[in-house]
XYZ file of N, CA and C in Angstrom:
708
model
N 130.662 61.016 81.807
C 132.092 61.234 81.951
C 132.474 61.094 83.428
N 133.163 60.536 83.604
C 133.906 59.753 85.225
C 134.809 61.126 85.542
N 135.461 61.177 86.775
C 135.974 61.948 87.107
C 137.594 62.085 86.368
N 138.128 61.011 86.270
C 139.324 60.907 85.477
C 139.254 60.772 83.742
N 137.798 61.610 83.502
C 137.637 62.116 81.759
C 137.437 60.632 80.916
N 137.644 59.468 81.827
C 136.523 58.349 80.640
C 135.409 58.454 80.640
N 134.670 58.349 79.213
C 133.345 58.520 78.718
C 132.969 57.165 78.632
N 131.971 56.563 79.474
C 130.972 55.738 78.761
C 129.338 55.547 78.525
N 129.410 55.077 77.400
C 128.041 55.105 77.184
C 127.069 54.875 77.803
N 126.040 55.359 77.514
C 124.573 55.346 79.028
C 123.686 54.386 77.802
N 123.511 53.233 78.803
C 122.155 52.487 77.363
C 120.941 52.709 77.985
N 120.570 52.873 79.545
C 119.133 53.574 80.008
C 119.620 54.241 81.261
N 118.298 54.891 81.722
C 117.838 55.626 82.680
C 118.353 57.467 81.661
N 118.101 58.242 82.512
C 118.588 59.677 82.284
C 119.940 60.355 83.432
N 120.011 61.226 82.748
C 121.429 61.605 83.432
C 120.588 62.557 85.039
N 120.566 62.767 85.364
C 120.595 62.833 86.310
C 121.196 64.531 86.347
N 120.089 65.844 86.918
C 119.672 66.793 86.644
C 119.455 67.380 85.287
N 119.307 66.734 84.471
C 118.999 66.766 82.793
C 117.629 67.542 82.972
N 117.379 68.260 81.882
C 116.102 69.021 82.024
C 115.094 67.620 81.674
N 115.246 67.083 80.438
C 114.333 66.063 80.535
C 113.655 65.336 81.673
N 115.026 64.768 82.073
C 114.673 63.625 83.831
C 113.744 63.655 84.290
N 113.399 64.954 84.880
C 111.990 65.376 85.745
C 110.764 64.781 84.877
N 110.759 65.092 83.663
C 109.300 64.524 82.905
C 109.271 63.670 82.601
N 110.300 62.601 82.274
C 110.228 61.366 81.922
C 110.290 60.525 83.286
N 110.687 60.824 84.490
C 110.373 60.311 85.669
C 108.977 60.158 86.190
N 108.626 61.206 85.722
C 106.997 61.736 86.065
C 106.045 60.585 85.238
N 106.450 60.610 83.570
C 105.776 59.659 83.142
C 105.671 58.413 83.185
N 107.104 57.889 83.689
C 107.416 56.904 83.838
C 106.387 56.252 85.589
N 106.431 57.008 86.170
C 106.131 56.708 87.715
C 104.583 56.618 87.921
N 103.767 57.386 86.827
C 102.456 57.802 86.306
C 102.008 56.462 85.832
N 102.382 55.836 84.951
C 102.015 54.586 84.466
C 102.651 53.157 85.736
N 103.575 52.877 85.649
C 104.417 52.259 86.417
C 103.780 52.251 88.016
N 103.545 53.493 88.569
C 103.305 53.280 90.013
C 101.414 54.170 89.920
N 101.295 54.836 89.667
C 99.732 55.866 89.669
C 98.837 54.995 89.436
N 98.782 54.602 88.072
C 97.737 53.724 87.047
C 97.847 52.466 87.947
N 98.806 51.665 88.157
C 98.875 50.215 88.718
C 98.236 50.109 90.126
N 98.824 51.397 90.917
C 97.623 51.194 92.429
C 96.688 51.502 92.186
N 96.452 52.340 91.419
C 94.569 52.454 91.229
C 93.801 51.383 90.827
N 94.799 50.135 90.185
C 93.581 48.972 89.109
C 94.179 47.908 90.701
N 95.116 48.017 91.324
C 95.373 47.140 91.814
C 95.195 47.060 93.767
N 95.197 48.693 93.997
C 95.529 48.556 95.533
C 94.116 50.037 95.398
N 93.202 49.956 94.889
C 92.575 51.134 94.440
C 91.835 51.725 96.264
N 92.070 50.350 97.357
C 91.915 50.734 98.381
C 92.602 51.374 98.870
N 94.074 51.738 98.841
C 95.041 52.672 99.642
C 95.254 53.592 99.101
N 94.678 54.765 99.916
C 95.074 56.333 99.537
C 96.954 56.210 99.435
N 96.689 56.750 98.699
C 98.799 57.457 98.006
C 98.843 59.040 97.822
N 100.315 59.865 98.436
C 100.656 61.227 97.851
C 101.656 60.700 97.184
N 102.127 61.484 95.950
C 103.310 60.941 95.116
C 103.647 62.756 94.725
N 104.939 62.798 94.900
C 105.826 63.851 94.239
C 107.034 63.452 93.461
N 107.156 63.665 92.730
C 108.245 63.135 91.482
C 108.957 61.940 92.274
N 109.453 61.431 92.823
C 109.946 59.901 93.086
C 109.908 59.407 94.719
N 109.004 60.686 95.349
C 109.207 60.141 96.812
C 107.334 60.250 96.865
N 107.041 59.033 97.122
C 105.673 58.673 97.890
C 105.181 57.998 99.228
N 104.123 58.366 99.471
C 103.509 57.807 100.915
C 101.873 57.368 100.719
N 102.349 55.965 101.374
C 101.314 54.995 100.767
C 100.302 54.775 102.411
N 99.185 55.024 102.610
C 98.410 54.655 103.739
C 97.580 53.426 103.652
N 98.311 52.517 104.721
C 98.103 51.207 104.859
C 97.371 51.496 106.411
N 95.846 50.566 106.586
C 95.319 50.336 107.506
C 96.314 49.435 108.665
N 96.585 48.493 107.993
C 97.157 47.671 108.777
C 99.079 46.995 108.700
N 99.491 46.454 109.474
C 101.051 46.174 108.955
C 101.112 45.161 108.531
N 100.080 43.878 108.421
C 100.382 43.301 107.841
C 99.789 43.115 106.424
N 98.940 44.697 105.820
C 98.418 45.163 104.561
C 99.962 45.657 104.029
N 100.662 46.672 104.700
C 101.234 47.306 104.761
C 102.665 46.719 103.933
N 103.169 45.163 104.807
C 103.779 44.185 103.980
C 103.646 43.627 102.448
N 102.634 43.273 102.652
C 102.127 42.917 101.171
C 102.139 43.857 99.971
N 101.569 45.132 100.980
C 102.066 46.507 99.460
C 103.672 46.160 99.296
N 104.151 46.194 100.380
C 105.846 46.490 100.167
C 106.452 45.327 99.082
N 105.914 44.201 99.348
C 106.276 42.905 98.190
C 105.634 43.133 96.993
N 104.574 43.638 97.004
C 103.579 44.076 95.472
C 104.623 45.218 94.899
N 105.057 45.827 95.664
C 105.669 46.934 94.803
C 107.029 46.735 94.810
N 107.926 45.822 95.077
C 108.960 45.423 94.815
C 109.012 44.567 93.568
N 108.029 43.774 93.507
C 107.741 42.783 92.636
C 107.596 44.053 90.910
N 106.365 44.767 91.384
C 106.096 45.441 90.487
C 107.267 46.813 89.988
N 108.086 47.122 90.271
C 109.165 47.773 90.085
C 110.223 46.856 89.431
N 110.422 45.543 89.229
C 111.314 44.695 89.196
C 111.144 44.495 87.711
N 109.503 44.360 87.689
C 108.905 43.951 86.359
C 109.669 44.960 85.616
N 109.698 46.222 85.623
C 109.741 47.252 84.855
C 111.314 47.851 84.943
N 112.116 46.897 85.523
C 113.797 47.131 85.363
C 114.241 48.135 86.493
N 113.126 47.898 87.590
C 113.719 49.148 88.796
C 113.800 48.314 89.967
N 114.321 49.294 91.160
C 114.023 48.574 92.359
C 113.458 49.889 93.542
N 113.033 49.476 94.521
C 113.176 50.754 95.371
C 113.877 51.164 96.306
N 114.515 52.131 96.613
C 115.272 52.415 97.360
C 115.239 51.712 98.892
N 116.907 50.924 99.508
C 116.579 49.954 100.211
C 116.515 50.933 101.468
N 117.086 52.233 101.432
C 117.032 52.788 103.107
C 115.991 53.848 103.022
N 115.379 53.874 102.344
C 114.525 55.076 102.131
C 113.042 54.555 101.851
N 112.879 53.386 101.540
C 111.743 52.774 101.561
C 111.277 51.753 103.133
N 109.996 52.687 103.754
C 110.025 51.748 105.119
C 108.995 51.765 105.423
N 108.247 50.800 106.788
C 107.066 50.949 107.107
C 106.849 51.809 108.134
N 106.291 52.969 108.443
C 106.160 53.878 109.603
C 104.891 53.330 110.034
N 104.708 52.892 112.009
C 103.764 53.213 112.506
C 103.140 54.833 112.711
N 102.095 55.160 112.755
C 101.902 56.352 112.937
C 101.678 56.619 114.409
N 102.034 56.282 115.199
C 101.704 56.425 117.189
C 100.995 57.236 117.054
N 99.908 57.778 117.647
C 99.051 58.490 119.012
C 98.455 58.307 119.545
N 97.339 58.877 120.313
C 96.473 58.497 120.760
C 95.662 57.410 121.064
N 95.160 57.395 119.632
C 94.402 56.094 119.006
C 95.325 54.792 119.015
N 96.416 55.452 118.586
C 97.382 54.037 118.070
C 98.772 53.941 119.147
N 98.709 53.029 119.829
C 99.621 53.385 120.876
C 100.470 52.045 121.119
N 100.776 51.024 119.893
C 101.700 50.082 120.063
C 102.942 50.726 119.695
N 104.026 50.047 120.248
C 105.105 50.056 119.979
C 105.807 49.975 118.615
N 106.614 50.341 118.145
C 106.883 50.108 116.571
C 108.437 51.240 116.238
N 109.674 50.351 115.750
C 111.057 50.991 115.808
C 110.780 52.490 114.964
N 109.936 52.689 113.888
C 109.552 53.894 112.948
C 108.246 54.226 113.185
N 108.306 55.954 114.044
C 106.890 56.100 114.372
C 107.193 58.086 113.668
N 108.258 58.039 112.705
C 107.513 59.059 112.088
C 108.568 59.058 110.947
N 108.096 60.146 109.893
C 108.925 60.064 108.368
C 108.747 61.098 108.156
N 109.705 61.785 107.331
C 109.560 62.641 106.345
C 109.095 62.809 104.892
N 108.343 63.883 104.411
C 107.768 64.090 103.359
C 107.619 65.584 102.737
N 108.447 66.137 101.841
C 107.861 67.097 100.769
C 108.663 68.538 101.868
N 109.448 68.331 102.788
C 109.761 69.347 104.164
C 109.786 69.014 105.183
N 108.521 68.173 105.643
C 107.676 68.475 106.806
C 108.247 66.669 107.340
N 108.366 66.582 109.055
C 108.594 65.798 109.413
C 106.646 65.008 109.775
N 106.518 63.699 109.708
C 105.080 63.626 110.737
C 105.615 62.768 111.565
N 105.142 62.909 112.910
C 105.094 62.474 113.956
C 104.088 62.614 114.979
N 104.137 61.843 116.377
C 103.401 61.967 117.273
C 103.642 63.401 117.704
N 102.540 64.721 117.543
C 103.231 65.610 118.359
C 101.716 66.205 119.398
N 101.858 67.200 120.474
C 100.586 67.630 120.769
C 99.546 68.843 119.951
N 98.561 68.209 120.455
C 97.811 69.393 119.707
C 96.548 69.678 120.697
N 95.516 70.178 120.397
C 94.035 70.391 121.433
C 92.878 70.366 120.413
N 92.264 69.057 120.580
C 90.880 69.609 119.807
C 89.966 71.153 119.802
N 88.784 70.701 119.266
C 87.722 72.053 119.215
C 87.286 72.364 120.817
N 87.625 71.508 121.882
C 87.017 71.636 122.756
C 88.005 72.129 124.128
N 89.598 72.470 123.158
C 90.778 72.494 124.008
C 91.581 71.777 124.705
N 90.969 70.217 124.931
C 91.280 69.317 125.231
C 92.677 68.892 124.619
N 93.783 68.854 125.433
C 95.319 67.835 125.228
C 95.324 66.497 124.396
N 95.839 66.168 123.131
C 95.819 65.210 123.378
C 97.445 64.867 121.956
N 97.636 63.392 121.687
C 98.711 63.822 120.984
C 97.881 62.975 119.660
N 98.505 63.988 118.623
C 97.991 64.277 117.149
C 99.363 63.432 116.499
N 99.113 62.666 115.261
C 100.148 62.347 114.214
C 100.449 63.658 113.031
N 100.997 64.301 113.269
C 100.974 66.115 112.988
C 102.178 66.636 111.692
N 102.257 67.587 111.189
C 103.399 67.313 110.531
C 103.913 69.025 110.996
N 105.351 68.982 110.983
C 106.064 70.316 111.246
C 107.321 70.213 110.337
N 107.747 71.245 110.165
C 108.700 71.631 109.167
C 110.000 70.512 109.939
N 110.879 69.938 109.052
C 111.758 69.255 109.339
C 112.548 69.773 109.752
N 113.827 68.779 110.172
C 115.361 69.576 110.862
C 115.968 69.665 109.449
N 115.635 68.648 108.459
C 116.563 69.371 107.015
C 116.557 70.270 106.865
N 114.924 70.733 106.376
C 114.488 72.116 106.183
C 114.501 72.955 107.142
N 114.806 73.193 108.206
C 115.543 74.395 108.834
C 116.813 74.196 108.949
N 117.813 73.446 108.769
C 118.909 73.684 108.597
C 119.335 73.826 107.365
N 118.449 73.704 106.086
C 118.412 74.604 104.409
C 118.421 75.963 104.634
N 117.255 75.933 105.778
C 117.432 77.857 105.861
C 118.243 77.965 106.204
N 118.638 77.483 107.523
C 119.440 78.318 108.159
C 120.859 78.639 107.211
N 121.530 77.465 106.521
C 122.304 77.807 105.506
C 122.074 79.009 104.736
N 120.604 79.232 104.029
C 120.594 80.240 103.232
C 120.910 81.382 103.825
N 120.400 81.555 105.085
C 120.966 83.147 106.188
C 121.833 82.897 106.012
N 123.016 81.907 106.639
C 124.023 82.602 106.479
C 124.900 82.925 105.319
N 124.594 82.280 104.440
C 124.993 82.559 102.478
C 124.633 84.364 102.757
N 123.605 84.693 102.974
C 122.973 86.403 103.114
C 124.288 86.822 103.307
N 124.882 86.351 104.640
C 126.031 87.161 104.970
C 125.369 88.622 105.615
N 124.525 88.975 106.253
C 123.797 90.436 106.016
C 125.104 90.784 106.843
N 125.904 90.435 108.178
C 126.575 91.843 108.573
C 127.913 92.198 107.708
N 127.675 91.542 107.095
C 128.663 92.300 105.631
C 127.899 93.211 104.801
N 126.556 93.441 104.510
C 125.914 94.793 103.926
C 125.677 95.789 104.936
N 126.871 96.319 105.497
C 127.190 97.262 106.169
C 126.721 98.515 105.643
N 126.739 98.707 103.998
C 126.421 99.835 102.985
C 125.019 100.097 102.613
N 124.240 99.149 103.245
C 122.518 98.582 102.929
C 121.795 99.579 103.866
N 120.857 100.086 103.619
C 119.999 100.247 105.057
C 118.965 99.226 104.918
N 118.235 99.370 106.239
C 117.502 98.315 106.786
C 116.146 97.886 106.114
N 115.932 99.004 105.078
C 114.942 99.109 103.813
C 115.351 98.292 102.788
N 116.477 98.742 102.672
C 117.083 97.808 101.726
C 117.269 96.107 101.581
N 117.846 96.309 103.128
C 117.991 94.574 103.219
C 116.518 93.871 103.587
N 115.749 94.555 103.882
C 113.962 93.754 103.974
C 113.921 93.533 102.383
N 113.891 94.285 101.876
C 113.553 94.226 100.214
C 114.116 93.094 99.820
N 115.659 92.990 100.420
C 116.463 91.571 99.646
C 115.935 91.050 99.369
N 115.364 90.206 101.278
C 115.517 89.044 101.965
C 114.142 88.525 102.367
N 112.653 89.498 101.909
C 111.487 89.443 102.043
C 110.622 88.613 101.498
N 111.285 88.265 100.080
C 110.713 87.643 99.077
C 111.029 85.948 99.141
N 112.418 86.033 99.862
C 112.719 84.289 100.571
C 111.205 83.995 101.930
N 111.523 85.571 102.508
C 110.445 85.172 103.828
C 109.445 84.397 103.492
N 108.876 85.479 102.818
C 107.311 85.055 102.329
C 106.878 83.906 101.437
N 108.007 83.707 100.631
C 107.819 81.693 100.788
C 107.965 80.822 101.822
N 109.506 81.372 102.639
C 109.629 80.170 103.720
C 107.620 80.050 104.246
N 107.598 81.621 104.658
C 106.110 81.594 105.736
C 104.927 80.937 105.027
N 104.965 81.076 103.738
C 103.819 80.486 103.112
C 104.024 78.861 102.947
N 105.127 78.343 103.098
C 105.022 76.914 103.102
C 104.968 76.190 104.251
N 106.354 76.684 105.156
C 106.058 75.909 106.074
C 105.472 76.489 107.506
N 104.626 77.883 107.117
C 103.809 78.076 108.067
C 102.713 77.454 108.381
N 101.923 76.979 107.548
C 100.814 76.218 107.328
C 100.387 75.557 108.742
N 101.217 74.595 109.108
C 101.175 73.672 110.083
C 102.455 73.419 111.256
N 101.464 73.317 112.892
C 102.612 73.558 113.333
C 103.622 74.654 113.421
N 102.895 75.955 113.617
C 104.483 77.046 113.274
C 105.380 77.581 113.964
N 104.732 76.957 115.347
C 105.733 77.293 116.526
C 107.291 76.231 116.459
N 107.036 75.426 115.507
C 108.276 74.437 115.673
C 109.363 74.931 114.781
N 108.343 76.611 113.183
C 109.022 76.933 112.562
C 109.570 78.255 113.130
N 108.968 78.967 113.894
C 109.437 80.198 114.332
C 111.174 80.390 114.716
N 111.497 79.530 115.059
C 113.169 79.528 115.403
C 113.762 79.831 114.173
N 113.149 79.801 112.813
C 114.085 80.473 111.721
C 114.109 81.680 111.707
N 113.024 82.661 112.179
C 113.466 83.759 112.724
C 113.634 84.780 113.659
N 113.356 83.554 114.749
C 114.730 84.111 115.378
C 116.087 84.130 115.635
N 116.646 82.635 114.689
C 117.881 83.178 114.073
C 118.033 84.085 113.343
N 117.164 83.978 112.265
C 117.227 85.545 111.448
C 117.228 86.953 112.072
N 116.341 87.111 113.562
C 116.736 88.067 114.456
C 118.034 88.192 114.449
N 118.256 87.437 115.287
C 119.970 87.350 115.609
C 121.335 88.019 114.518
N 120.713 87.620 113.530
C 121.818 87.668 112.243
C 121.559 89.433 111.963
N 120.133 90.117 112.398
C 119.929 91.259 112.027
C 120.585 92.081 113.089
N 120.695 92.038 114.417
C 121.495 92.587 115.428
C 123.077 92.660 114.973
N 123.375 91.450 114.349
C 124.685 91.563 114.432
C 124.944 92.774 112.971
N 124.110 92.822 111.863
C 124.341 93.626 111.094
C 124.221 94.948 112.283
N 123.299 95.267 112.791
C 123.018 96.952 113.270
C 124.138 97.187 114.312
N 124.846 95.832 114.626
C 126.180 96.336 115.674
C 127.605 96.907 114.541
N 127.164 96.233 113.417
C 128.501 96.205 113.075
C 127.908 97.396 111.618
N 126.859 98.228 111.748
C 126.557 99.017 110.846
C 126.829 100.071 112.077
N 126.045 100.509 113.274
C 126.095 101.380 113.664
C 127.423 101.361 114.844
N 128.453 101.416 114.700
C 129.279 101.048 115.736
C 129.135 101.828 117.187
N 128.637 102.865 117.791
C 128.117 103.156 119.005
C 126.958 102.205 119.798
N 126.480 100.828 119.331
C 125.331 100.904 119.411
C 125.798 99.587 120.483
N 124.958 99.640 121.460
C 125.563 98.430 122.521
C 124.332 97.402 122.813
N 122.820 97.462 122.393
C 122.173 96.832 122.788
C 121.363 96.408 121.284
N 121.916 95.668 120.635
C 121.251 95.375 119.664
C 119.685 94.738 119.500
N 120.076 94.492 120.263
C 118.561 93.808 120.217
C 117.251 94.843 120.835
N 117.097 95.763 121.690
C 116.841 96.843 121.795
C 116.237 97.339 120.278
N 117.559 97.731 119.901
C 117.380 98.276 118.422
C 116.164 97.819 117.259
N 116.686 96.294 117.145
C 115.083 95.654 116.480
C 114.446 95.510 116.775
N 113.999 95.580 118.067
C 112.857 96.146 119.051
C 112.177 97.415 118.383
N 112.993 97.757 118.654
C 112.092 99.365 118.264
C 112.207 99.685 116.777
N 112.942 98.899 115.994
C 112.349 98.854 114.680
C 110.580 98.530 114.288
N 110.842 96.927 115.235
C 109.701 96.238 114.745
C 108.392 97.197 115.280
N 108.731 98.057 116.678
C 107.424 98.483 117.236
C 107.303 99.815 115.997
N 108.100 100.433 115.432
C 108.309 101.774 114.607
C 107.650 100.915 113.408
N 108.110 100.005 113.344
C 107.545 99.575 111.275
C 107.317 98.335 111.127
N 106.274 97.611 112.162
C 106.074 96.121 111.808
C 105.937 95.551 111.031
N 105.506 96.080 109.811
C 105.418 95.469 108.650
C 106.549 95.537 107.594
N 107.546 96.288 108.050
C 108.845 96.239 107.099
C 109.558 94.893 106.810
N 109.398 93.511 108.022
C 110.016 92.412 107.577
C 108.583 91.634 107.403
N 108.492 90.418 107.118
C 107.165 89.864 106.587
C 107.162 89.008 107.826
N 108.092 88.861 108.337
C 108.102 87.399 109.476
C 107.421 88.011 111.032
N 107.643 89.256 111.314
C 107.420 89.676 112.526
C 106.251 89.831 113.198
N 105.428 89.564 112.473
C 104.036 89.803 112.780
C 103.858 88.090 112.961
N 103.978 87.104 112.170
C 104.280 85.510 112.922
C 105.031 84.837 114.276
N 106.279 86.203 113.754
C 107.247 85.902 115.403
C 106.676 86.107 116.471
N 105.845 87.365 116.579
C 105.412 87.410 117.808
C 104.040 87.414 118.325
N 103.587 86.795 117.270
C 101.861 86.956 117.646
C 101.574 85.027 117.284
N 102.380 84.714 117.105
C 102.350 83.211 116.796
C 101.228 82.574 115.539
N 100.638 83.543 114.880
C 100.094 83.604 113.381
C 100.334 83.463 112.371
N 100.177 82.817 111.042
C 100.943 82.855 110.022
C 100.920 84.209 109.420
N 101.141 85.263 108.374
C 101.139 86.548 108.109
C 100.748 85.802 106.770
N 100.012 86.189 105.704
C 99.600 86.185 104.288
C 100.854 87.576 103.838
């Protein structure tokens, strides 16, 4: 149904957030793209999540040839692939240090790129690495402010951990993993957003930040993130 209430008929694909979609995409992409690189490209490692994949090509001009094999082979089967979203990324570092307009992509959250890291031996050097994306912290950061917390003025500070603990401890379990200093800025916006509740809960109170100070030193374990914020660790 169009926006101005004409109905027309669908002769393929699925509608699009249909509970079905997801599984018939899955099966469809399983045969169609899974089964076919394995009999056909059984040399290039692939991750695949329901319609976004990443294909590891040794070389760019291997790299080409997948891209025509799988245009070709999508075509067969009444599809195409997406023209801005399908591309070749160099991976830059260290090792690999030509020039190339795409030297990182996103996948599943996480941006990869050239970033630094230190081997076993402490040694500098730069890693093709992955860290939580700018989407995905600006998803969170949306979700804080959806919280709204200095509007639960009526909450105590028990209360609102309880909310908002159970988002933590996924954000921390996913995109703590890797890289977490690039994720830590989600809370310390989330700091931020908690000061402004304790200014506008306790109205005498002039140094907010003070305040969650001496929360966190009184009850570190009351938020799940604080023990990551400041010890630079992931928290289980």
């Amino acid at each position: 149904m169009f926006s101005n209430g004409q109905r027309h008929s669908r002769e393929r694909g699925t509608s699009q957030g249909g509970v079905i979609s997801p599984l018939l995409a899955n099966l469809f992409l399983h045969y169609a793209f899974d089964t076919w690189m394995g009999r056909h490209w059984s040399d290039v490692p692939f991750a695949r999540y329901a319609d976004d994949a990443v294909c590891h090509c040794r070389t760019e001009a291997e790299a080409r040839r997948l891209m025509e094999a799988l245009k070709a082979r999508f075509a067969e089967c009444g599809q195409c692939l997406h023209p801005e979203k399908t591309r070749m990324v160099y991976c830059r570092d260290d090792r690999r240090r030509c020039e190339h307009p795409e030297t990182s992509f996103d996948f599943l959250g996480y941006t990869f790129r050239g970033r630094p890291a230190r081997d076993r031996q402490g040694n500098l050097f730069i890693g093709f690495n992955p860290a939580v994306s700018r989407k995905s912290l600006k998803a969170m950061s949306i979700k804080m402010r959806n919280w709204s917390l200095h509007r639960r003025v009526g909450s105590t500070l028990e209360e609102v951990a309880k909310a908002i603990n159970p988002v933590l401890r996924g954000w921390l379990a996913y995109y703590g993993r890797f890289n977490i200093g690039e994720f830590l800025v989600v809370f310390e916006h989330l700091e931020w957003r908690l000061a402004r509740w304790a200014c506008r809960k306790y109205k005498g109170l002039r140094r907010s930040q003070q305040f969650i100070r001496r929360i966190r030193m009184a009850e570190p374990e009351l938020f799940v993130h604080c023990q990551a914020l400041y010890s630079g660790r992931m928290v289980r």
